[in-house]
Short mmCIF file of C-alpha atoms and ligand atoms in Angstrom, two decimals:
data_model
loop_
_atom_site.label_atom_id
_atom_site.label_comp_id
_atom_site.label_asym_id
_atom_site.label_seq_id
_atom_site.Cartn_x
_atom_site.Cartn_y
_atom_site.Cartn_z
CA MET A 1 57.68 51.07 161.62
CA LYS A 2 56.97 52.50 164.96
CA GLU A 3 54.59 55.80 165.18
CA ILE A 4 56.85 58.49 164.13
CA LYS A 5 57.55 61.85 165.89
CA ARG A 6 59.99 63.33 164.67
CA ILE A 7 61.64 63.21 160.74
CA GLY A 8 64.53 64.63 159.35
CA ILE A 9 64.86 66.49 155.70
CA ASN A 10 67.43 66.75 153.57
CA THR A 11 68.55 67.89 150.24
CA GLY A 12 71.24 66.31 147.72
CA GLY A 13 72.68 66.62 144.41
CA GLY A 14 72.34 69.79 142.19
CA ASP A 15 70.29 72.54 143.45
CA ALA A 16 66.78 72.48 141.50
CA PRO A 17 64.31 75.67 142.00
CA GLY A 18 61.73 74.55 144.05
CA LEU A 19 63.39 72.72 146.78
CA ASN A 20 62.59 75.55 149.25
CA ALA A 21 58.65 74.57 148.44
CA VAL A 22 59.17 71.43 148.98
CA ILE A 23 60.74 71.46 152.55
CA ARG A 24 58.08 74.10 153.03
CA ALA A 25 54.93 71.87 152.88
CA ALA A 26 57.04 69.24 154.49
CA VAL A 27 57.35 70.82 157.46
CA LEU A 28 53.79 72.34 157.71
CA ALA A 29 52.70 68.85 157.18
CA ALA A 30 54.23 66.92 159.54
CA VAL A 31 54.13 70.13 162.35
CA GLY A 32 50.08 69.99 161.74
CA ARG A 33 50.18 66.35 162.90
CA GLY A 34 52.74 67.11 165.91
CA TRP A 35 55.69 66.20 164.68
CA GLU A 36 59.12 67.65 165.22
CA VAL A 37 61.40 68.23 161.90
CA VAL A 38 64.86 68.00 161.91
CA GLY A 39 66.62 69.83 158.44
CA ILE A 40 70.14 68.04 157.78
CA ARG A 41 72.47 70.17 155.84
CA LYS A 42 74.32 69.52 152.31
CA GLY A 43 73.10 66.31 151.62
CA TYR A 44 73.95 63.62 153.79
CA ASN A 45 76.91 65.47 155.80
CA GLY A 46 74.30 66.54 158.49
CA LEU A 47 73.94 62.60 159.11
CA LEU A 48 77.64 62.03 159.17
CA ASP A 49 78.20 65.31 161.69
CA THR A 50 75.66 65.94 163.50
CA THR A 51 76.65 69.85 164.47
CA GLN A 52 75.39 69.85 160.53
CA THR A 53 71.42 69.61 161.40
CA MET A 54 68.82 72.67 162.21
CA PRO A 55 65.52 72.98 163.62
CA LEU A 56 62.66 73.39 161.36
CA THR A 57 60.10 74.86 162.31
CA ARG A 58 56.77 77.36 160.96
CA ASP A 59 59.66 79.93 161.79
CA THR A 60 62.16 78.92 159.64
CA VAL A 61 60.39 78.15 156.83
CA ARG A 62 58.23 81.55 156.35
CA GLY A 63 58.52 83.42 153.61
CA ILE A 64 60.46 80.33 151.13
CA THR A 65 58.23 79.48 148.83
CA HIS A 66 59.51 81.18 146.14
CA LEU A 67 63.08 81.18 146.79
CA GLY A 68 65.59 79.35 145.17
CA GLY A 69 68.60 77.48 146.27
CA THR A 70 67.98 75.36 149.22
CA ILE A 71 67.82 76.76 153.22
CA LEU A 72 69.50 73.50 153.87
CA GLY A 73 72.31 73.52 151.19
CA THR A 74 72.88 70.64 148.67
CA THR A 75 75.85 69.00 147.79
CA ASN A 76 76.81 66.48 144.93
CA LYS A 77 79.93 65.06 146.13
CA GLY A 78 78.91 63.55 149.64
CA ASN A 79 77.87 59.97 148.95
CA PRO A 80 78.63 58.15 152.72
CA PHE A 81 79.39 54.88 150.83
CA SER A 82 81.85 56.32 149.13
CA TYR A 83 82.99 59.24 150.96
CA PRO A 84 86.36 61.30 150.35
CA VAL A 85 88.10 61.09 153.03
CA ARG A 86 91.61 62.51 153.92
CA GLN A 87 94.50 60.15 154.70
CA PRO A 88 97.25 60.91 156.83
CA ASP A 89 99.53 61.21 154.08
CA GLY A 90 97.63 63.86 153.07
CA SER A 91 95.82 61.92 149.45
CA ILE A 92 91.66 61.05 149.50
CA ARG A 93 90.47 57.96 149.58
CA ALA A 94 86.77 56.67 149.26
CA GLU A 95 85.73 55.56 152.69
CA ASP A 96 81.92 53.56 153.36
CA LEU A 97 80.83 55.71 156.02
CA SER A 98 77.40 54.21 156.29
CA ASP A 99 77.19 53.01 159.23
CA ARG A 100 77.99 56.28 161.01
CA VAL A 101 74.67 57.69 158.87
CA LEU A 102 72.53 55.39 160.40
CA GLU A 103 74.30 55.56 164.08
CA ASN A 104 73.46 59.24 163.55
CA PHE A 105 70.21 58.75 162.80
CA GLN A 106 69.38 56.77 166.15
CA LYS A 107 71.30 59.31 167.82
CA LEU A 108 69.08 62.49 166.46
CA GLN A 109 66.22 60.69 167.60
CA LEU A 110 64.85 60.17 163.96
CA ASP A 111 61.50 58.05 162.95
CA ALA A 112 62.45 58.61 158.92
CA LEU A 113 64.08 60.74 156.19
CA ILE A 114 62.31 62.41 153.63
CA ALA A 115 64.94 62.59 151.00
CA ILE A 116 64.61 65.16 148.25
CA GLY A 117 67.35 64.88 145.35
CA GLY A 118 67.85 63.71 141.49
CA ASP A 119 69.29 59.75 140.83
CA GLY A 120 72.42 59.88 143.03
CA SER A 121 70.67 61.18 145.62
CA LEU A 122 67.97 59.34 145.56
CA ARG A 123 69.88 55.75 145.00
CA ILE A 124 71.60 56.62 148.68
CA ALA A 125 68.52 57.16 149.88
CA HIS A 126 67.51 53.45 148.53
CA ASP A 127 70.57 52.17 149.59
CA LEU A 128 70.65 53.31 153.36
CA HIS A 129 66.65 51.88 153.17
CA LEU A 130 68.02 48.65 152.31
CA LYS A 131 70.20 49.01 155.30
CA GLY A 132 67.17 49.53 157.38
CA LEU A 133 66.57 53.62 157.20
CA PRO A 134 63.20 54.60 156.69
CA VAL A 135 62.64 57.40 153.67
CA VAL A 136 60.58 58.44 151.53
CA GLY A 137 62.10 60.08 148.52
CA VAL A 138 60.96 63.80 146.76
CA PRO A 139 62.33 63.53 143.06
CA LYS A 140 64.25 67.08 141.93
CA THR A 141 66.36 66.73 139.02
CA ILE A 142 66.12 70.57 136.22
CA ASP A 143 66.98 67.30 133.49
CA ASN A 144 63.33 66.27 133.63
CA ASP A 145 65.07 62.12 132.89
CA LEU A 146 63.30 60.63 136.03
CA GLU A 147 60.94 58.38 134.38
CA SER A 148 58.41 57.27 137.00
CA THR A 149 57.62 60.85 137.58
CA VAL A 150 55.64 62.60 134.65
CA ILE A 151 57.66 65.51 135.35
CA THR A 152 60.31 66.57 138.00
CA PHE A 153 60.32 70.41 139.40
CA GLY A 154 62.60 72.75 138.31
CA PHE A 155 62.57 71.73 134.77
CA ASP A 156 59.93 74.03 133.95
CA THR A 157 62.17 76.63 135.44
CA ALA A 158 65.11 76.09 133.61
CA VAL A 159 62.94 75.58 130.47
CA THR A 160 61.36 78.85 130.77
CA VAL A 161 65.23 80.76 131.55
CA ALA A 162 66.63 79.10 128.45
CA THR A 163 63.63 80.10 125.90
CA GLU A 164 64.04 83.74 127.31
CA ALA A 165 67.58 83.20 126.33
CA LEU A 166 66.89 82.29 123.41
CA ASP A 167 64.57 84.54 122.67
CA ARG A 168 66.86 86.86 123.74
CA LEU A 169 69.58 85.81 120.78
CA HIS A 170 67.35 86.23 117.97
CA SER A 171 67.78 89.73 117.50
CA THR A 172 71.55 90.44 118.25
CA ALA A 173 72.29 87.16 115.90
CA GLU A 174 69.70 88.77 113.57
CA ALA A 175 71.93 92.63 113.76
CA HIS A 176 75.29 90.51 112.91
CA GLU A 177 74.01 88.16 110.62
CA ARG A 178 75.70 85.81 112.82
CA VAL A 179 75.25 81.87 113.62
CA MET A 180 74.95 81.19 117.65
CA VAL A 181 74.88 78.43 119.50
CA VAL A 182 73.73 78.11 122.79
CA GLU A 183 74.43 74.86 125.53
CA VAL A 184 71.94 74.15 127.33
CA MET A 185 72.28 71.34 130.54
CA GLY A 186 70.54 68.04 131.34
CA ARG A 187 73.08 65.95 131.55
CA TYR A 188 71.98 62.21 129.17
CA ALA A 189 68.51 63.73 128.51
CA GLY A 190 67.83 66.30 125.66
CA TRP A 191 64.44 67.86 127.41
CA ILE A 192 65.57 71.37 128.18
CA ALA A 193 67.52 71.99 124.62
CA LEU A 194 63.86 70.19 122.91
CA ASN A 195 61.41 72.55 124.91
CA ALA A 196 63.38 75.47 125.13
CA GLY A 197 64.43 75.02 121.29
CA VAL A 198 60.66 74.59 119.78
CA SER A 199 59.27 77.17 121.81
CA SER A 200 61.86 80.08 121.04
CA THR A 201 61.82 78.89 117.29
CA CYS A 202 65.48 77.54 117.10
CA ASP A 203 66.93 76.40 113.55
CA VAL A 204 68.59 73.32 114.83
CA ILE A 205 68.15 71.36 118.03
CA LEU A 206 71.13 69.14 119.10
CA ILE A 207 70.15 66.23 121.43
CA PRO A 208 71.84 63.31 123.36
CA GLU A 209 68.69 60.97 122.01
CA ILE A 210 69.88 62.25 117.75
CA PRO A 211 73.26 62.13 116.97
CA PHE A 212 74.26 64.78 114.49
CA ASP A 213 76.09 65.22 111.36
CA MET A 214 77.72 68.37 111.14
CA ASP A 215 77.16 68.27 107.45
CA VAL A 216 73.69 68.47 108.03
CA VAL A 217 73.55 70.79 110.36
CA CYS A 218 75.72 73.41 108.25
CA GLN A 219 73.41 72.59 104.65
CA LYS A 220 70.65 73.57 107.10
CA ILE A 221 72.27 76.83 108.04
CA HIS A 222 73.98 77.92 104.45
CA GLY A 223 69.77 77.23 103.21
CA ARG A 224 68.64 80.14 105.45
CA TYR A 225 71.62 82.70 104.66
CA GLU A 226 71.16 81.82 101.29
CA THR A 227 67.05 82.05 101.16
CA GLY A 228 67.74 85.69 102.90
CA ARG A 229 67.38 84.67 106.48
CA ARG A 230 71.21 85.59 107.47
CA PHE A 231 70.99 84.54 110.56
CA ALA A 232 70.65 80.84 112.45
CA ILE A 233 70.33 79.91 116.13
CA VAL A 234 71.53 76.49 116.92
CA VAL A 235 70.37 74.83 120.66
CA ALA A 236 72.46 72.34 121.96
CA ALA A 237 71.87 69.99 125.20
CA GLU A 238 75.28 69.17 126.80
CA GLY A 239 74.89 65.75 126.18
CA ALA A 240 74.54 66.24 122.60
CA LYS A 241 77.29 64.20 120.41
CA PRO A 242 78.23 63.66 116.84
CA LYS A 243 77.74 60.45 114.75
CA GLY A 244 79.98 58.63 115.84
CA GLY A 245 81.69 61.24 118.04
CA GLU A 246 82.87 61.52 121.51
CA LEU A 247 80.87 63.59 124.83
CA ALA A 248 82.16 66.63 125.08
CA THR A 249 83.76 67.05 128.64
CA THR A 250 85.60 69.63 130.53
CA GLY A 251 87.88 66.25 131.84
CA GLU A 252 87.41 67.22 135.58
CA LYS A 253 86.51 64.66 137.32
CA GLU A 254 86.11 66.65 141.23
CA ALA A 255 87.10 63.66 144.62
CA GLY A 256 83.88 62.56 145.65
CA ARG A 257 81.74 62.31 142.43
CA GLN A 258 80.83 59.75 140.32
CA GLU A 259 79.74 61.61 137.29
CA VAL A 260 82.55 63.54 134.65
CA HIS A 261 81.67 66.71 134.34
CA LEU A 262 80.02 67.63 130.63
CA GLY A 263 80.46 70.50 128.95
CA GLY A 264 81.78 72.53 125.64
CA ILE A 265 79.86 71.14 122.45
CA ALA A 266 78.46 74.18 121.88
CA GLU A 267 82.01 75.38 121.09
CA ARG A 268 82.83 72.47 119.50
CA VAL A 269 80.13 72.90 117.06
CA ALA A 270 80.30 76.45 116.86
CA GLN A 271 84.14 76.02 115.34
CA GLU A 272 83.02 73.72 113.14
CA ILE A 273 80.31 76.01 111.33
CA ARG A 274 82.93 78.54 111.44
CA GLU A 275 85.54 76.52 109.65
CA ARG A 276 83.02 74.83 107.11
CA THR A 277 80.81 77.80 106.47
CA GLY A 278 82.79 81.30 107.01
CA TYR A 279 79.83 82.95 108.83
CA ASP A 280 80.67 84.60 111.82
CA THR A 281 79.93 82.73 114.74
CA ARG A 282 79.44 82.46 118.44
CA SER A 283 78.79 79.70 120.93
CA LEU A 284 77.60 80.62 124.48
CA VAL A 285 76.96 78.31 127.81
CA LEU A 286 73.84 79.52 129.78
CA GLY A 287 75.03 77.26 132.31
CA HIS A 288 73.92 77.59 136.26
CA ILE A 289 71.78 80.87 135.51
CA GLN A 290 69.23 77.79 134.55
CA ARG A 291 68.90 76.19 138.40
CA GLY A 292 69.42 79.77 139.90
CA GLY A 293 66.07 82.43 140.96
CA THR A 294 62.76 82.38 141.59
CA PRO A 295 60.77 79.01 140.33
CA THR A 296 57.97 78.77 138.01
CA THR A 297 54.82 79.15 139.38
CA PHE A 298 54.42 75.71 137.82
CA ASP A 299 57.24 74.47 139.87
CA ARG A 300 56.46 75.70 142.69
CA LEU A 301 53.05 73.53 142.71
CA ILE A 302 54.84 70.88 141.65
CA ALA A 303 57.29 71.08 144.82
CA LEU A 304 54.63 72.10 147.07
CA ARG A 305 51.76 69.04 146.51
CA PHE A 306 55.28 66.84 146.87
CA GLY A 307 56.74 67.74 150.01
CA ALA A 308 52.99 67.53 150.96
CA ALA A 309 52.70 64.18 149.96
CA ALA A 310 55.45 62.65 151.71
CA VAL A 311 54.44 63.52 154.75
CA ARG A 312 50.81 62.33 153.95
CA ILE A 313 52.75 58.62 152.58
CA LEU A 314 54.94 58.32 155.84
CA ALA A 315 51.81 59.43 158.24
CA GLU A 316 50.54 55.64 156.26
CA ARG A 317 53.89 53.86 157.00
CA ILE A 318 55.20 53.83 153.64
CA THR A 319 58.16 54.36 153.07
CA GLY A 320 60.95 52.86 150.49
CA VAL A 321 59.25 54.53 148.04
CA MET A 322 59.28 57.61 145.83
CA ILE A 323 56.75 60.42 144.94
CA THR A 324 55.82 61.09 141.48
CA LEU A 325 53.41 63.35 139.23
CA ASP A 326 51.01 60.69 137.79
CA PRO A 327 48.09 63.73 136.83
CA PRO A 328 46.67 64.24 138.22
CA LYS A 329 47.45 62.28 141.42
CA VAL A 330 50.54 62.38 143.50
CA ARG A 331 51.72 59.12 144.32
CA SER A 332 54.59 57.22 145.01
CA VAL A 333 56.34 54.09 143.86
CA PRO A 334 59.24 52.01 144.95
CA LEU A 335 62.69 53.38 145.01
CA ALA A 336 63.94 50.15 143.22
CA GLU A 337 61.44 51.09 140.51
CA ALA A 338 61.65 54.47 139.94
CA LEU A 339 65.81 54.40 139.87
CA SER A 340 65.65 51.54 137.08
CA ARG A 341 65.41 53.86 134.32
CA MET A 342 66.79 57.11 132.71
CA LYS A 343 63.66 58.69 131.06
CA SER A 344 65.18 59.71 127.33
CA VAL A 345 63.27 62.53 124.89
CA PRO A 346 61.01 59.20 122.76
CA LEU A 347 62.25 59.75 118.98
CA ASP A 348 58.55 59.85 118.18
CA CYS A 349 57.14 62.22 120.81
CA ASP A 350 54.36 64.79 120.03
CA THR A 351 57.26 67.08 120.33
CA ILE A 352 59.92 65.87 117.84
CA LEU A 353 57.09 65.53 115.45
CA THR A 354 56.27 69.38 116.13
CA ALA A 355 59.39 70.56 115.82
CA ARG A 356 60.20 68.45 112.39
CA GLU A 357 57.19 70.02 110.80
CA ILE A 358 57.83 73.49 111.69
CA GLY A 359 61.11 72.99 110.37
CA VAL A 360 63.57 72.29 112.81
CA CYS A 361 66.55 70.27 112.02
CA PHE A 362 67.93 67.81 114.70
CA GLY A 363 71.46 67.61 112.66
CA ASP A 364 70.06 63.84 111.49
CA HIS A 365 68.54 65.19 108.18
CA LEU A 366 67.17 67.76 106.51
O1 F6P B 401 71.87 67.13 137.05
C1 F6P B 401 71.34 68.92 137.32
C2 F6P B 401 72.55 69.36 136.48
O2 F6P B 401 72.16 70.88 136.17
C3 F6P B 401 72.79 68.84 135.29
O3 F6P B 401 71.95 69.31 134.07
C4 F6P B 401 74.77 69.45 134.98
O4 F6P B 401 75.21 68.37 133.91
C5 F6P B 401 75.12 69.26 136.67
O5 F6P B 401 73.80 69.03 137.10
C6 F6P B 401 75.91 70.05 136.40
O6 F6P B 401 76.61 70.17 137.64
P1 F6P B 401 77.98 71.32 138.61
O7 F6P B 401 76.05 72.16 139.64
O8 F6P B 401 78.40 70.28 139.33
O9 F6P B 401 77.70 72.26 137.57
#
């Protein structure tokens, strides 16, 4: 690999609080080494159309550590290997535009790319690396579902927001003697539901790793009402599903997007509780509020450490890797290894054991 003088940075996939902190640390660490930095806008779009780039300097990254979102913009529809292109007849067809990404990378005179993203964006980074583009990945996701890092930034903020919302729902649920069923994000992993649910003392936590039985859920709720605690809070991860049942999806499949959109489990569960128990029951979806706004101190610090580490790794001429947190160290692992497995909640983990011991029901048994 030749000497590094100029690097690109992009952010891809769903945003996560802490992205701007990564960008700031990476830019300052790079500029401090005398490198130039180019911001690639909206995932890989800036490498498909070079007008979608911006210089990143000390000035452009001033005062952004605490800001949510990303100054570079992001998208989860822009996979250059399968890019939605409108055809002359008006239809949309997926085309492989990855060669254009490599050409523009040369045209912009970049020596390496720091790709900040979740599993989808990092898979694209890995495929581009296999085609010869030097890349270092920085893991980002509020879902915390990447195996080779102890934690990703954004997760702590999402759990904090969800915990506060669940805390607030206790008083209104109690006032009305209601059951509240709250849907949180996390895709196929139950980390947000588990951590927020235990921290805010929910009565029932439904996660994808433990298929639930509605009889058990209703018995648990009924038990509370019978013993005078005439309200209940249920938190459901969006990927939770009943034993032998299906995932709840919105049915939307946007062009250029690989994954289905999850959503609707809270209302499904609420409806069943209403029908089976007769208790007044409401459902709500926390949605993107979990990803918005200021990152927690914890997320900011991890994000800053990841950004600076990505530049340090590049300075050692190491590419094709992803930054990981392996306490107390931040180090790197090969992208191929990092993306090989999803991190689910282990059923014997301490948080699950603790939850069961303090009376939380996971819908499998009382
Ligand atoms: O992966 C992050 C995440 O927030 C998931 O928890 C959620 O399922 C998904 O993104 C939502 O995606 P979108 O931003 O497209 O609605």
